Coordinates of N, CA, C and O in Angstrom, one line a residue:
X1 N 16.8 -5.5 -6.4 CA 15.8 -6.6 -6.5 C 15.1 -6.5 -7.8 O 14.5 -5.5 -8.1
X2 N 15.1 -7.6 -8.5 CA 14.3 -7.7 -9.7 C 13.7 -9.1 -9.8 O 14.2 -10.1 -9.2
X3 N 12.6 -9.2 -10.6 CA 12.0 -10.5 -10.7 C 12.8 -11.5 -11.6 O 12.5 -12.7 -11.5
X4 N 13.7 -11.1 -12.3 CA 14.6 -11.9 -13.1 C 15.1 -13.1 -12.2 O 15.3 -14.2 -12.7
X5 N 15.3 -12.8 -11.0 CA 16.0 -13.8 -10.0 C 14.9 -14.9 -9.7 O 15.4 -15.9 -9.1
X6 N 13.7 -14.7 -9.9 CA 12.7 -15.6 -9.4 C 12.4 -16.8 -10.1 O 11.8 -17.8 -9.6
X7 N 13.0 -17.0 -11.3 CA 12.7 -18.3 -12.1 C 11.2 -18.4 -12.2 O 10.5 -17.5 -12.5
X8 N 10.7 -19.7 -12.0 CA 9.3 -20.0 -12.2 C 8.6 -20.2 -10.8 O 7.5 -20.7 -10.8
X9 N 9.3 -20.0 -9.8 CA 8.7 -20.3 -8.4 C 7.6 -19.2 -8.1 O 7.6 -18.0 -8.5
X10 N 6.7 -19.5 -7.2 CA 5.7 -18.6 -6.7 C 6.4 -17.6 -5.9 O 7.6 -17.8 -5.4
X11 N 5.9 -16.4 -5.7 CA 6.6 -15.2 -5.1 C 6.0 -14.9 -3.7 O 4.9 -15.0 -3.5
X12 N 6.9 -14.5 -2.8 CA 6.6 -14.0 -1.5 C 7.2 -12.6 -1.4 O 8.4 -12.5 -1.5
X13 N 6.3 -11.6 -1.2 CA 6.7 -10.3 -1.0 C 6.4 -9.9 0.5 O 5.4 -10.1 1.0
X14 N 7.4 -9.3 1.1 CA 7.3 -8.9 2.5 C 7.6 -7.4 2.6 O 8.8 -7.0 2.3
X15 N 6.7 -6.5 3.0 CA 6.9 -5.1 3.0 C 6.6 -4.5 4.4 O 5.5 -4.6 4.9
X16 N 7.6 -3.9 5.0 CA 7.4 -3.3 6.3 C 7.4 -1.7 6.1 O 8.3 -1.2 5.5
X17 N 6.3 -1.0 6.5 CA 6.2 0.4 6.4 C 6.3 0.8 5.0 O 5.7 0.3 4.1
X18 N 7.2 1.8 4.7 CA 7.2 2.3 3.4 C 8.1 1.4 2.4 O 8.3 1.8 1.3
X19 N 8.6 0.2 3.0 CA 9.2 -0.7 2.1 C 8.2 -1.3 1.0 O 8.6 -2.0 0.2
X20 N 7.0 -0.9 1.2 CA 6.0 -1.3 0.2 C 6.3 -0.7 -1.2 O 5.9 -1.2 -2.2
X21 N 6.9 0.5 -1.2 CA 7.1 1.2 -2.5 C 7.9 0.3 -3.5 O 7.4 0.1 -4.6
X22 N 9.1 -0.2 -3.1 CA 9.8 -1.1 -4.1 C 9.0 -2.5 -4.4 O 9.1 -3.0 -5.5
X23 N 8.3 -2.9 -3.3 CA 7.6 -4.2 -3.5 C 6.5 -3.9 -4.5 O 6.2 -4.8 -5.3
X24 N 5.8 -2.8 -4.4 CA 4.8 -2.5 -5.3 C 5.2 -2.5 -6.8 O 4.6 -2.9 -7.7
X25 N 6.5 -2.0 -6.9 CA 7.0 -1.9 -8.3 C 7.3 -3.4 -8.8 O 6.9 -3.6 -10.0
X26 N 7.7 -4.3 -7.9 CA 7.8 -5.7 -8.4 C 6.4 -6.3 -8.6 O 6.3 -7.1 -9.5
X27 N 5.4 -5.9 -7.8 CA 4.1 -6.4 -8.1 C 3.5 -5.9 -9.4 O 2.9 -6.7 -10.2
X28 N 3.8 -4.7 -9.7 CA 3.3 -4.1 -11.0 C 4.1 -4.8 -12.2 O 3.4 -5.1 -13.2
X29 N 5.3 -5.2 -12.0 CA 6.1 -5.9 -13.1 C 5.4 -7.3 -13.2 O 5.3 -7.8 -14.3
X30 N 5.2 -7.9 -12.0 CA 4.6 -9.3 -12.2 C 3.2 -9.2 -12.9 O 2.9 -10.1 -13.7
X31 N 2.4 -8.2 -12.6 CA 1.1 -8.1 -13.4 C 1.3 -7.8 -14.8 O 0.5 -8.3 -15.6
X32 N 2.3 -7.0 -15.2 CA 2.5 -6.7 -16.6 C 3.0 -7.9 -17.3 O 2.7 -8.1 -18.6
X33 N 3.7 -8.9 -16.7 CA 4.2 -10.0 -17.3 C 3.2 -11.1 -17.4 O 3.5 -12.1 -18.1
X34 N 2.1 -11.0 -16.7 CA 1.0 -12.0 -16.8 C 1.7 -13.4 -16.4 O 1.5 -14.4 -17.2
X35 N 2.3 -13.4 -15.4 CA 3.0 -14.7 -14.9 C 2.0 -15.7 -14.5 O 0.9 -15.4 -14.0
X36 N 2.4 -17.0 -14.7 CA 1.5 -18.1 -14.3 C 2.0 -18.6 -12.9 O 2.4 -19.8 -12.8
X37 N 2.0 -17.8 -11.9 CA 2.4 -18.2 -10.6 C 1.6 -17.3 -9.5 O 1.0 -16.3 -9.9
X38 N 1.7 -17.8 -8.3 CA 1.0 -17.1 -7.3 C 1.9 -16.1 -6.5 O 3.0 -16.4 -6.4
X39 N 1.3 -15.0 -5.9 CA 2.1 -14.0 -5.2 C 1.4 -13.8 -3.8 O 0.2 -13.6 -3.8
X40 N 2.2 -14.0 -2.8 CA 1.7 -13.7 -1.5 C 2.4 -12.4 -1.0 O 3.6 -12.4 -1.0
X41 N 1.6 -11.4 -0.6 CA 2.1 -10.2 -0.1 C 1.8 -10.0 1.3 O 0.6 -10.1 1.7
X42 N 2.8 -9.7 2.2 CA 2.5 -9.5 3.6 C 3.0 -8.0 3.8 O 4.2 -7.7 3.4
X43 N 2.1 -7.2 4.3 CA 2.4 -5.8 4.6 C 2.2 -5.6 6.1 O 1.3 -6.1 6.7
X44 N 3.3 -5.0 6.7 CA 3.2 -4.8 8.2 C 3.6 -3.4 8.6 O 4.2 -2.7 8.0
X45 N 3.1 -3.1 9.8 CA 3.4 -1.8 10.5 C 3.1 -2.0 12.0 O 2.6 -3.1 12.4
X46 N 3.4 -1.0 12.8 CA 3.2 -1.0 14.1 C 1.7 -0.8 14.5 O 1.2 -1.5 15.4
X47 N 1.1 0.0 13.7 CA -0.4 0.3 13.9 C -1.1 0.3 12.6 O -0.5 0.4 11.6
X48 N -2.5 0.1 12.7 CA -3.2 0.0 11.5 C -3.1 1.3 10.7 O -3.1 1.4 9.5
X49 N -3.0 2.5 11.4 CA -2.9 3.7 10.8 C -1.6 3.9 10.0 O -1.5 4.6 8.9
X50 N -0.6 3.2 10.3 CA 0.7 3.1 9.6 C 0.8 2.2 8.4 O 1.9 2.1 7.8
X51 N -0.3 1.4 8.1 CA -0.2 0.5 7.0 C -0.3 1.3 5.7 O -1.4 1.5 5.1
X52 N 0.8 1.7 5.2 CA 1.0 2.5 4.1 C 0.5 1.7 2.8 O 1.1 0.7 2.6
X53 N -0.3 2.2 2.0 CA -0.7 1.7 0.7 C -1.5 0.4 0.7 O -1.7 -0.2 -0.3
X54 N -2.1 0.0 1.9 CA -2.7 -1.2 2.0 C -4.0 -1.3 1.1 O -4.3 -2.2 0.4
X55 N -4.8 -0.1 1.1 CA -6.0 -0.1 0.3 C -5.7 -0.4 -1.2 O -6.4 -1.2 -1.8
X56 N -4.6 0.2 -1.7 CA -4.4 0.0 -3.1 C -3.9 -1.5 -3.4 O -4.3 -2.0 -4.4
X57 N -3.2 -2.1 -2.4 CA -2.8 -3.4 -2.6 C -4.1 -4.4 -2.6 O -4.2 -5.3 -3.3
X58 N -5.0 -4.1 -1.7 CA -6.2 -4.9 -1.6 C -7.1 -4.8 -2.9 O -7.6 -5.7 -3.4
X59 N -7.1 -3.6 -3.4 CA -7.8 -3.3 -4.7 C -7.2 -4.1 -5.9 O -7.8 -4.8 -6.8
X60 N -5.8 -4.1 -5.8 CA -5.1 -4.9 -6.8 C -5.4 -6.4 -6.7 O -5.4 -7.1 -7.7
X61 N -5.5 -6.9 -5.5 CA -5.7 -8.3 -5.3 C -7.1 -8.7 -5.7 O -7.4 -9.8 -6.2
X62 N -8.0 -7.7 -5.8 CA -9.4 -8.0 -6.3 C -9.4 -8.1 -7.8 O -10.2 -8.8 -8.4
X63 N -8.4 -7.5 -8.5 CA -8.4 -7.6 -9.9 C -7.5 -8.7 -10.4 O -7.6 -9.1 -11.6
X64 N -6.7 -9.3 -9.5 CA -5.8 -10.3 -10.0 C -5.9 -11.6 -9.0 O -5.5 -11.5 -7.8
X65 N -6.4 -12.7 -9.5 CA -6.6 -13.9 -8.7 C -5.3 -14.5 -8.2 O -5.4 -15.2 -7.2
X66 N -4.3 -14.1 -8.8 CA -3.0 -14.7 -8.4 C -2.3 -14.0 -7.1 O -1.4 -14.5 -6.6
X67 N -3.0 -12.9 -6.6 CA -2.4 -12.1 -5.6 C -3.2 -12.3 -4.3 O -4.4 -12.0 -4.3
X68 N -2.5 -12.6 -3.2 CA -3.2 -12.7 -1.9 C -2.4 -11.6 -1.0 O -1.2 -11.6 -1.0
X69 N -3.2 -10.8 -0.4 CA -2.6 -9.7 0.5 C -3.0 -9.9 1.9 O -4.1 -10.2 2.2
X70 N -2.0 -9.9 2.8 CA -2.3 -10.0 4.2 C -1.6 -8.9 4.9 O -0.4 -8.5 4.6
X71 N -2.3 -8.3 5.9 CA -1.6 -7.2 6.7 C -1.5 -7.6 8.1 O -2.3 -8.4 8.6
X72 N -0.5 -7.0 8.8 CA -0.2 -7.4 10.2 C 0.3 -6.1 10.9 O 0.9 -5.3 10.3
X73 N -0.3 -6.0 12.2 CA 0.3 -4.9 13.0 C 0.8 -5.5 14.2 O 0.3 -6.5 14.7
X74 N 1.8 -4.8 14.7 CA 2.5 -5.4 15.9 C 2.2 -4.6 17.3 O 2.4 -5.2 18.3
X75 N 1.8 -3.5 17.2 CA 1.6 -2.7 18.4 C 0.2 -2.2 18.7 O 0.0 -1.2 19.4
X76 N -0.8 -3.0 18.1 CA -2.2 -2.5 18.3 C -3.0 -3.8 18.3 O -2.8 -4.7 17.5
X77 N -4.1 -3.8 19.0 CA -4.9 -4.9 19.0 C -6.2 -4.7 18.2 O -7.2 -4.0 18.6
X78 N -6.2 -5.1 16.9 CA -7.3 -4.9 15.9 C -7.6 -6.3 15.4 O -6.8 -7.2 15.4
X79 N -8.7 -6.4 14.7 CA -9.1 -7.6 14.0 C -8.1 -7.8 12.9 O -7.6 -7.0 12.3
X80 N -7.7 -9.1 12.7 CA -6.8 -9.5 11.7 C -5.5 -10.0 12.2 O -5.4 -10.5 13.4
X81 N -4.5 -10.0 11.5 CA -3.2 -10.6 11.9 C -2.5 -9.7 12.8 O -2.3 -8.5 12.5
X82 N -2.1 -10.1 14.0 CA -1.3 -9.4 14.9 C 0.0 -10.0 15.1 O 0.2 -11.2 15.1
X83 N 1.1 -9.1 15.3 CA 2.4 -9.5 15.5 C 3.3 -8.9 14.5 O 2.8 -8.2 13.6
X84 N 4.6 -9.2 14.6 CA 5.5 -8.7 13.7 C 5.5 -9.4 12.3 O 4.9 -10.5 12.3
X85 N 6.0 -8.8 11.3 CA 6.0 -9.6 10.0 C 6.7 -11.0 10.1 O 6.2 -11.9 9.6
X86 N 7.8 -11.0 10.8 CA 8.4 -12.4 10.8 C 7.6 -13.3 11.6 O 7.5 -14.5 11.2
X87 N 6.8 -12.9 12.7 CA 6.0 -13.8 13.4 C 4.9 -14.3 12.5 O 4.5 -15.5 12.5
X88 N 4.2 -13.4 11.7 CA 3.2 -13.8 10.8 C 3.7 -14.7 9.7 O 3.0 -15.6 9.3
X89 N 4.9 -14.4 9.1 CA 5.5 -15.3 8.1 C 5.6 -16.7 8.7 O 5.3 -17.6 8.0
X90 N 6.1 -16.8 9.9 CA 6.2 -18.1 10.5 C 4.9 -18.9 10.6 O 4.8 -20.1 10.3
X91 N 3.9 -18.1 10.9 CA 2.5 -18.7 11.1 C 2.0 -19.2 9.7 O 1.4 -20.3 9.7
X92 N 2.3 -18.5 8.7 CA 1.7 -18.9 7.3 C 2.6 -19.8 6.5 O 2.2 -20.2 5.5
X93 N 3.9 -19.9 7.0 CA 4.8 -20.7 6.2 C 4.6 -22.2 6.3 O 3.5 -22.6 6.8
X94 N 5.4 -23.0 5.6 CA 6.7 -22.7 5.2 C 6.8 -22.0 3.8 O 5.8 -22.2 3.1
X95 N 7.8 -21.4 3.5 CA 8.0 -20.6 2.3 C 9.2 -21.2 1.4 O 9.7 -20.5 0.6
X96 N 9.5 -22.4 1.6 CA 10.7 -23.0 1.0 C 10.5 -23.2 -0.6 O 11.6 -23.4 -1.1
X97 N 9.4 -23.1 -1.0 CA 9.2 -23.2 -2.5 C 9.0 -21.9 -3.1 O 8.6 -21.9 -4.3
X98 N 9.2 -20.8 -2.4 CA 8.9 -19.5 -3.0 C 10.2 -18.8 -3.1 O 11.2 -19.1 -2.5
X99 N 10.1 -17.7 -4.0 CA 11.2 -16.8 -4.0 C 10.7 -15.6 -3.2 O 9.6 -15.1 -3.5
X100 N 11.5 -15.2 -2.3 CA 11.2 -14.2 -1.4 C 11.9 -12.8 -1.6 O 13.0 -12.8 -1.8
X101 N 11.1 -11.8 -1.5 CA 11.6 -10.4 -1.7 C 11.2 -9.6 -0.5 O 10.0 -9.5 -0.2
X102 N 12.1 -9.1 0.2 CA 11.7 -8.3 1.5 C 12.3 -6.9 1.4 O 13.4 -6.6 0.8
X103 N 11.5 -5.9 1.9 CA 11.9 -4.6 2.0 C 11.3 -3.9 3.2 O 10.0 -4.1 3.4
X104 N 12.0 -3.2 3.9 CA 11.5 -2.5 5.1 C 12.7 -2.1 6.0 O 13.8 -2.2 5.7
X105 N 12.3 -1.9 7.3 CA 13.3 -1.6 8.4 C 14.3 -2.7 8.5 O 13.9 -4.0 8.4
X106 N 15.6 -2.4 8.6 CA 16.6 -3.5 8.7 C 16.4 -4.5 9.7 O 16.6 -5.8 9.5
X107 N 15.9 -4.2 10.9 CA 15.6 -5.2 11.9 C 14.5 -6.2 11.4 O 14.7 -7.4 11.7
X108 N 13.4 -5.7 10.7 CA 12.4 -6.6 10.3 C 13.0 -7.6 9.2 O 12.7 -8.7 9.2
X109 N 13.7 -6.9 8.3 CA 14.3 -7.7 7.2 C 15.2 -8.8 7.7 O 15.1 -10.0 7.4
X110 N 16.0 -8.5 8.7 CA 17.0 -9.4 9.2 C 16.2 -10.6 10.0 O 16.6 -11.8 9.8
X111 N 15.3 -10.3 10.7 CA 14.5 -11.3 11.5 C 13.7 -12.1 10.5 O 13.5 -13.3 10.7
X112 N 13.1 -11.4 9.5 CA 12.3 -12.2 8.5 C 13.2 -13.2 7.7 O 12.8 -14.4 7.4
X113 N 14.4 -12.7 7.4 CA 15.3 -13.7 6.6 C 15.6 -14.9 7.6 O 15.6 -16.1 7.1
X114 N 15.9 -14.7 8.9 CA 16.1 -15.8 9.8 C 15.0 -16.8 9.9 O 15.1 -17.9 9.9
X115 N 13.8 -16.2 9.8 CA 12.5 -16.9 9.9 C 12.4 -17.9 8.6 O 12.2 -19.0 8.7
X116 N 12.7 -17.2 7.5 CA 12.6 -18.0 6.3 C 13.7 -19.1 6.2 O 13.4 -20.2 5.8
X117 N 14.9 -18.7 6.6 CA 15.9 -19.8 6.6 C 15.6 -20.9 7.5 O 15.7 -22.1 7.2
X118 N 15.1 -20.6 8.7 CA 14.7 -21.6 9.6 C 13.5 -22.5 9.1 O 13.5 -23.7 9.4
X119 N 12.8 -22.0 8.2 CA 11.6 -22.7 7.6 C 12.1 -23.5 6.4 O 11.3 -24.1 5.8
X120 N 13.4 -23.4 6.0 CA 13.9 -24.1 4.9 C 13.9 -23.5 3.6 O 14.3 -24.0 2.5
X121 N 13.7 -22.2 3.5 CA 13.8 -21.4 2.3 C 15.3 -21.2 2.1 O 16.2 -20.8 2.9
X122 N 15.8 -21.7 0.8 CA 17.2 -21.6 0.5 C 17.7 -20.1 0.5 O 16.9 -19.2 0.0
X123 N 18.9 -19.8 1.0 CA 19.3 -18.4 1.0 C 19.4 -17.8 -0.3 O 19.1 -16.5 -0.4
X124 N 19.6 -18.5 -1.3 CA 19.7 -18.0 -2.7 C 18.3 -17.6 -3.2 O 18.2 -16.9 -4.2
X125 N 17.2 -18.0 -2.5 CA 15.9 -17.6 -2.9 C 15.3 -16.4 -2.1 O 14.1 -16.1 -2.2
X126 N 16.2 -15.8 -1.2 CA 15.7 -14.7 -0.4 C 16.5 -13.4 -0.9 O 17.7 -13.5 -1.0
X127 N 15.7 -12.4 -1.3 CA 16.3 -11.1 -1.8 C 15.8 -9.9 -1.0 O 14.7 -9.8 -0.6
X128 N 16.8 -9.0 -0.9 CA 16.5 -7.7 -0.2 C 17.6 -6.8 -0.5 O 18.7 -7.2 -0.9
X129 N 17.4 -5.6 -0.3 CA 18.4 -4.5 -0.6 C 19.5 -4.7 0.5 O 19.2 -5.3 1.6
X130 N 20.7 -4.2 0.2 CA 21.7 -4.2 1.3 C 21.3 -3.5 2.6 O 20.6 -2.5 2.5
X131 N 21.7 -4.1 3.7 CA 21.3 -3.5 5.0 C 22.3 -2.7 5.6 O 22.1 -2.0 6.6
X132 N 23.5 -2.6 4.9 CA 24.6 -1.8 5.5 C 24.8 -0.5 4.8 O 25.8 0.1 4.9
X133 N 23.8 0.0 4.0 CA 23.9 1.2 3.3 C 23.9 2.4 4.3 O 23.0 2.5 5.1
X134 N 25.0 3.2 4.3 CA 25.0 4.3 5.3 C 23.9 5.3 5.1 O 23.6 5.7 3.9
X135 N 23.4 5.9 6.2 CA 22.4 7.0 6.0 C 23.1 8.3 5.8 O 24.3 8.4 6.3
X136 N 22.3 9.2 5.4 CA 22.9 10.6 5.2 C 23.0 11.2 6.6 O 22.2 11.2 7.4
X137 N 24.1 11.8 6.8 CA 24.4 12.5 8.2 C 24.4 14.0 8.0 O 24.3 14.7 8.9
X138 N 24.5 14.5 6.8 CA 24.4 15.9 6.5 C 23.1 16.3 6.0 O 22.4 15.6 5.3
X139 N 22.7 17.5 6.2 CA 21.4 18.1 5.7 C 21.3 18.1 4.2 O 22.4 18.2 3.6
X140 N 20.1 17.9 3.7 CA 20.0 17.8 2.2 C 19.8 19.2 1.6 O 19.9 19.4 0.4
X141 N 19.6 20.2 2.4 CA 19.4 21.5 1.9 C 20.6 22.4 2.2 O 21.4 22.1 3.0
X142 N 20.9 23.4 1.3 CA 22.1 24.2 1.5 C 22.0 25.0 2.8 O 20.9 25.3 3.2
X143 N 23.1 25.3 3.4 CA 23.0 26.1 4.7 C 22.6 27.5 4.4 O 22.8 28.0 3.4
X144 N 21.9 28.0 5.4 CA 21.6 29.4 5.4 C 22.8 30.3 5.8 O 23.7 29.8 6.4
X145 N 22.8 31.5 5.4 CA 24.0 32.3 5.7 C 24.3 32.3 7.2 O 23.3 32.4 7.9
X146 N 25.5 32.1 7.6 CA 25.8 32.0 8.9 C 25.9 30.7 9.6 O 26.4 30.5 10.6
X147 N 25.3 29.7 8.8 CA 25.4 28.3 9.3 C 26.7 27.6 8.9 O 27.1 27.9 7.8
X148 N 27.3 26.8 9.7 CA 28.5 26.1 9.3 C 28.1 24.7 8.9 O 27.2 24.1 9.4
X149 N 28.9 24.1 8.0 CA 28.7 22.8 7.6 C 29.9 21.9 8.3 O 31.0 22.3 8.1
X150 N 29.5 20.8 8.9 CA 30.6 19.9 9.4 C 31.3 19.4 8.2 O 30.7 18.9 7.2
X151 N 32.6 19.3 8.2 CA 33.4 18.7 7.2 C 33.6 17.2 7.5 O 33.8 16.9 8.7
X152 N 33.5 16.4 6.5 CA 33.6 15.0 6.7 C 35.1 14.6 6.7 O 35.9 15.1 6.1

């Protein structure tokens, strides 16, 4: 995912859990470019305690008038936005004039893509990492003496 695909449209960033890390890199790139467009960032998690990096994003929004940050939680009743990120996106949409960048758990990304498509966002304006990348099944550390490694 790169901002080069965004053209001159306003940006929508959607980050679930630690998916905020790549989205943050895009935000920093947007800030360095001093773009003349608005950015809406939605950060979500199951509980408020799991909202990774939210404080940093809120401080960033205080420094940049073009950035709006909204957080949502799905499994806890707290003040603010409640529900999954796709539900909150639906509530604040439509996003058909934005370039959307999504990162997070595959189920969230898939459901958010469907929400955006349903609201009229062109498929070509929705960006996310591949969802079919296989996960590692072998340990990352070398085996200790006496341990066997499964052969692939």
